Short mmCIF file of C-alpha atoms in Angstrom, two decimals:
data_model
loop_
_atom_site.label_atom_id
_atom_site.label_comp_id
_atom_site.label_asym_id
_atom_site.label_seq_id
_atom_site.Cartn_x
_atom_site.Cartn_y
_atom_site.Cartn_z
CA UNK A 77 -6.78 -2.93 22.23
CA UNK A 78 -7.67 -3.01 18.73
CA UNK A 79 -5.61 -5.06 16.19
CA UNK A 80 -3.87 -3.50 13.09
CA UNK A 81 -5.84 -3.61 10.14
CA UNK A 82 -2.16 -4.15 8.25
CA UNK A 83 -2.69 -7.58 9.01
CA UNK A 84 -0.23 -7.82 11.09
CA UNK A 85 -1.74 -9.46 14.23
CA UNK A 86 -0.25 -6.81 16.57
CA UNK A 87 -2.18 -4.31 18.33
CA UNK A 88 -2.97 -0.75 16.00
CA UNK A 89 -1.15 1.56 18.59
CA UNK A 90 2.35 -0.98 18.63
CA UNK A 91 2.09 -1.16 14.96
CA UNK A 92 0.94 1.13 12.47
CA UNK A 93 0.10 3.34 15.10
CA UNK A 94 2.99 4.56 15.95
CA UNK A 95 3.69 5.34 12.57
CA UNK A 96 0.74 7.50 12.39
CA UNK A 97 2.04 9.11 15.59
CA UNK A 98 5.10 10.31 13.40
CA UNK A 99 7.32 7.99 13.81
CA UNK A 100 8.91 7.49 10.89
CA UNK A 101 8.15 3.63 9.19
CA UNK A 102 12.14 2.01 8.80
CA UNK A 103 11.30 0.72 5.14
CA UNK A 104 9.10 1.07 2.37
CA UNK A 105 6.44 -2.08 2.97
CA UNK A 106 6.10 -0.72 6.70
CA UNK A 107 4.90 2.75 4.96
CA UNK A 108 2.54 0.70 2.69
CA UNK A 109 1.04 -1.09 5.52
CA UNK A 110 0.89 2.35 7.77
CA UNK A 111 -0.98 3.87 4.40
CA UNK A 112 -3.46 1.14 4.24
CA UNK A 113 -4.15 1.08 8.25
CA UNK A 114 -4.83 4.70 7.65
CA UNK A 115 -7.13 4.41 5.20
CA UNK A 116 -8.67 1.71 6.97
CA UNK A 117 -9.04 3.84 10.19
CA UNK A 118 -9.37 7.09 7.85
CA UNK A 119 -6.51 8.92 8.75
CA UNK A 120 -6.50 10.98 5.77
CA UNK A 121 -4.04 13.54 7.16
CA UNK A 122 -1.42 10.25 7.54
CA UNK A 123 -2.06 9.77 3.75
CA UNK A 124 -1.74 13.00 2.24
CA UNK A 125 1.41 13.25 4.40
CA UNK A 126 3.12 10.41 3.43
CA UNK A 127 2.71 11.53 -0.34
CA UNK A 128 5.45 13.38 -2.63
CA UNK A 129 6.30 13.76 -5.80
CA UNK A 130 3.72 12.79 -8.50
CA UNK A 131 1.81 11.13 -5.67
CA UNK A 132 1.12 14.36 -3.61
CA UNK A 133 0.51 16.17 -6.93
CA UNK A 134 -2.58 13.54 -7.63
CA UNK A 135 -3.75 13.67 -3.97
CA UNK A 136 -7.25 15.23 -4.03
CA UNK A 137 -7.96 15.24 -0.13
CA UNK A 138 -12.05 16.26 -1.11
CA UNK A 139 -11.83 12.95 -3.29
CA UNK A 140 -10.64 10.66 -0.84
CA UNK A 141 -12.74 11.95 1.76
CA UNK A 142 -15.82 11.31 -0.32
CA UNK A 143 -14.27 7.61 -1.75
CA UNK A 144 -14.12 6.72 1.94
CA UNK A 145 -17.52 7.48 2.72
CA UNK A 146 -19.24 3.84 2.67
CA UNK A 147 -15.81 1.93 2.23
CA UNK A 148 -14.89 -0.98 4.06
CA UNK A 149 -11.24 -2.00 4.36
CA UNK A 150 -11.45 -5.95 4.52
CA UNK A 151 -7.67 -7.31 4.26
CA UNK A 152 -3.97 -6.76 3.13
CA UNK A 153 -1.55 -8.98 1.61
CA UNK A 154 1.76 -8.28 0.04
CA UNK A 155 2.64 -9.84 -2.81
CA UNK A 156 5.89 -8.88 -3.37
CA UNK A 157 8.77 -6.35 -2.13
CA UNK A 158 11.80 -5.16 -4.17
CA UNK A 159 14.30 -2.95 -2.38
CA UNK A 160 12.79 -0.59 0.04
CA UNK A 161 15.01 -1.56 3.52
CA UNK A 162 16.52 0.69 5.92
CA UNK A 163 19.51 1.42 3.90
CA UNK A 164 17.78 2.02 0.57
CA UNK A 165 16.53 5.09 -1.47
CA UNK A 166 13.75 3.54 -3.28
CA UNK A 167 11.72 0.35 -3.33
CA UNK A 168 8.45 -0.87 -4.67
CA UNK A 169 5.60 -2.33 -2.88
CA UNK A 170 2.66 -5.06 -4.60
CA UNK A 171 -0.10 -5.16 -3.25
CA UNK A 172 -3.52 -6.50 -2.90
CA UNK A 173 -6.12 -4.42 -0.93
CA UNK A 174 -9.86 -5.93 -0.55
CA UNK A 175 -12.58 -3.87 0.58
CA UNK A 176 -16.36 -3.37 0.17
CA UNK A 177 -18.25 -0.38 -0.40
CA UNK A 178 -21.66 -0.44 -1.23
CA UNK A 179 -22.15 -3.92 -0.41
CA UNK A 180 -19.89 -5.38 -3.30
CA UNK A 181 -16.48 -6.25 -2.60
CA UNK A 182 -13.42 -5.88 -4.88
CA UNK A 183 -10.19 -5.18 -4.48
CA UNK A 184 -7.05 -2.57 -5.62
CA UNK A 185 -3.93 -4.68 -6.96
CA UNK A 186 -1.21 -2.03 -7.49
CA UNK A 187 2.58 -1.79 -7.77
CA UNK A 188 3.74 1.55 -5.65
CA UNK A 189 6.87 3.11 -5.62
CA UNK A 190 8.30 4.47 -3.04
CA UNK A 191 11.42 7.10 -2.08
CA UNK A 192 13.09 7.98 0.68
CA UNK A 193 13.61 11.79 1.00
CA UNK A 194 15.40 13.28 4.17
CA UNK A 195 15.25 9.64 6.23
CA UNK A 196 11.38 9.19 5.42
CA UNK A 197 9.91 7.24 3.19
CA UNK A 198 6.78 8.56 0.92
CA UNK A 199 4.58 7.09 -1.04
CA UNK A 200 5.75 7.92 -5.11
CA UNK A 201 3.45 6.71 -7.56
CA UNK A 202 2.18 3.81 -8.89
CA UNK A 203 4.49 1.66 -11.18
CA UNK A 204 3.59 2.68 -14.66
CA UNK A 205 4.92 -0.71 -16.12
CA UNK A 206 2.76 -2.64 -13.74
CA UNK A 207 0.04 -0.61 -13.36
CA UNK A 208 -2.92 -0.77 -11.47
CA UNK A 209 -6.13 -2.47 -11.59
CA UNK A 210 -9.04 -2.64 -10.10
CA UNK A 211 -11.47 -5.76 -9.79
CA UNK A 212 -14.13 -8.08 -7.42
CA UNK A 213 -12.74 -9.78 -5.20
CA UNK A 214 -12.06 -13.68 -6.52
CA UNK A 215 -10.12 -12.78 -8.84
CA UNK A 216 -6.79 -11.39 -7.54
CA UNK A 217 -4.84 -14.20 -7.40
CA UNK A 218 -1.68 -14.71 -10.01
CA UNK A 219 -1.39 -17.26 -11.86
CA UNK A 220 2.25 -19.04 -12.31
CA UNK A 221 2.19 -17.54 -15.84
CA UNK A 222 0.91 -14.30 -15.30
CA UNK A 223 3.07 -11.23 -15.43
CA UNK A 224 4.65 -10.78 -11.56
CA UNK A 225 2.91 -7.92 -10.16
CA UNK A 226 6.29 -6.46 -8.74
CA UNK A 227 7.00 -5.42 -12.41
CA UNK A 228 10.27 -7.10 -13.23
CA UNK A 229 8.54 -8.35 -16.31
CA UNK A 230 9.07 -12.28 -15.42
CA UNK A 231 6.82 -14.75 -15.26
CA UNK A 232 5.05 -14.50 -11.48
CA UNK A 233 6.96 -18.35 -10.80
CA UNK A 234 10.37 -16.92 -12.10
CA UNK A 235 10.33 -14.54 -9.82
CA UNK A 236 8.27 -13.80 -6.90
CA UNK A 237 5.78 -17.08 -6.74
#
């Protein structure tokens, strides 16, 4: 029994597993977390399945094959949710996701939007308002005054701190 990379404490195969299995995840930050356990445990196929829209239209599976190569998935945390439950269309995931590749760690802080198309939720694209950065790791924590990450536009202590 291996544990989740999601961070989830469960075991992989009664967690994200299952997802990757083709179950379909019941809300949008389950879908995140299944994406990020799959790029953890390189489940490519997952990923470029769980795309649509503008997302599967950027998907470059020779890319992402090659950006894995050497990459080390170190840790997930969720930083904020907006919609994105069982009975919704649409919701947006933030993120932080640390890894190390090449010896130096960073991590990806994004804002993804996600849809629910036929029951199953895919992955959208990234939130254009809040972007998506790159950086080393040390430096992805938000300050009470910085922008939230979930986009709303508030201060990160008016809304999601």
């Amino acid at each position: 029994m291996s544990p989740c990379p999601c961070g989830s404490n469960i075991d992989l195969s009664g967690c994200c597993g299952r997802y990757h299995a083709d179950e379909p995840a019941p809300t949008a930050e389950k879908l995140m977390r299944s994406r990020y356990a799959a790029y953890a445990t390189g489940k490519l196929d997952y990923i470029e399945a769980t795309c649509a829209g503008p997302a599967a239209v950027a998907f470059d599976r020779a890319e992402a094959g090659v950006l894995q190569l050497g990459t080390e998935w170190l840790g997930l945390e969720i930083v904020a949710t907006r919609k994105g439950r069982e009975g919704d269309s649409e919701g947006t995931v933030s993120f932080v996701a640390r890894y190390r590749q090449q010896g130096t760690e960073a991590a990806l802080t994004e804002t993804s939007l996600f849809r629910k198309i036929e029951g199953r939720w895919f992955y959208w694209d990234r939130d254009s308002v809040a972007g998506a950065s790159s950086h080393s790791a040390g430096s992805d924590r938000v300050g009470r005054n910085d922008p939230c990450p979930c986009g709303s536009g508030k201060k990160f202590k008016k809304c999601c701190g």
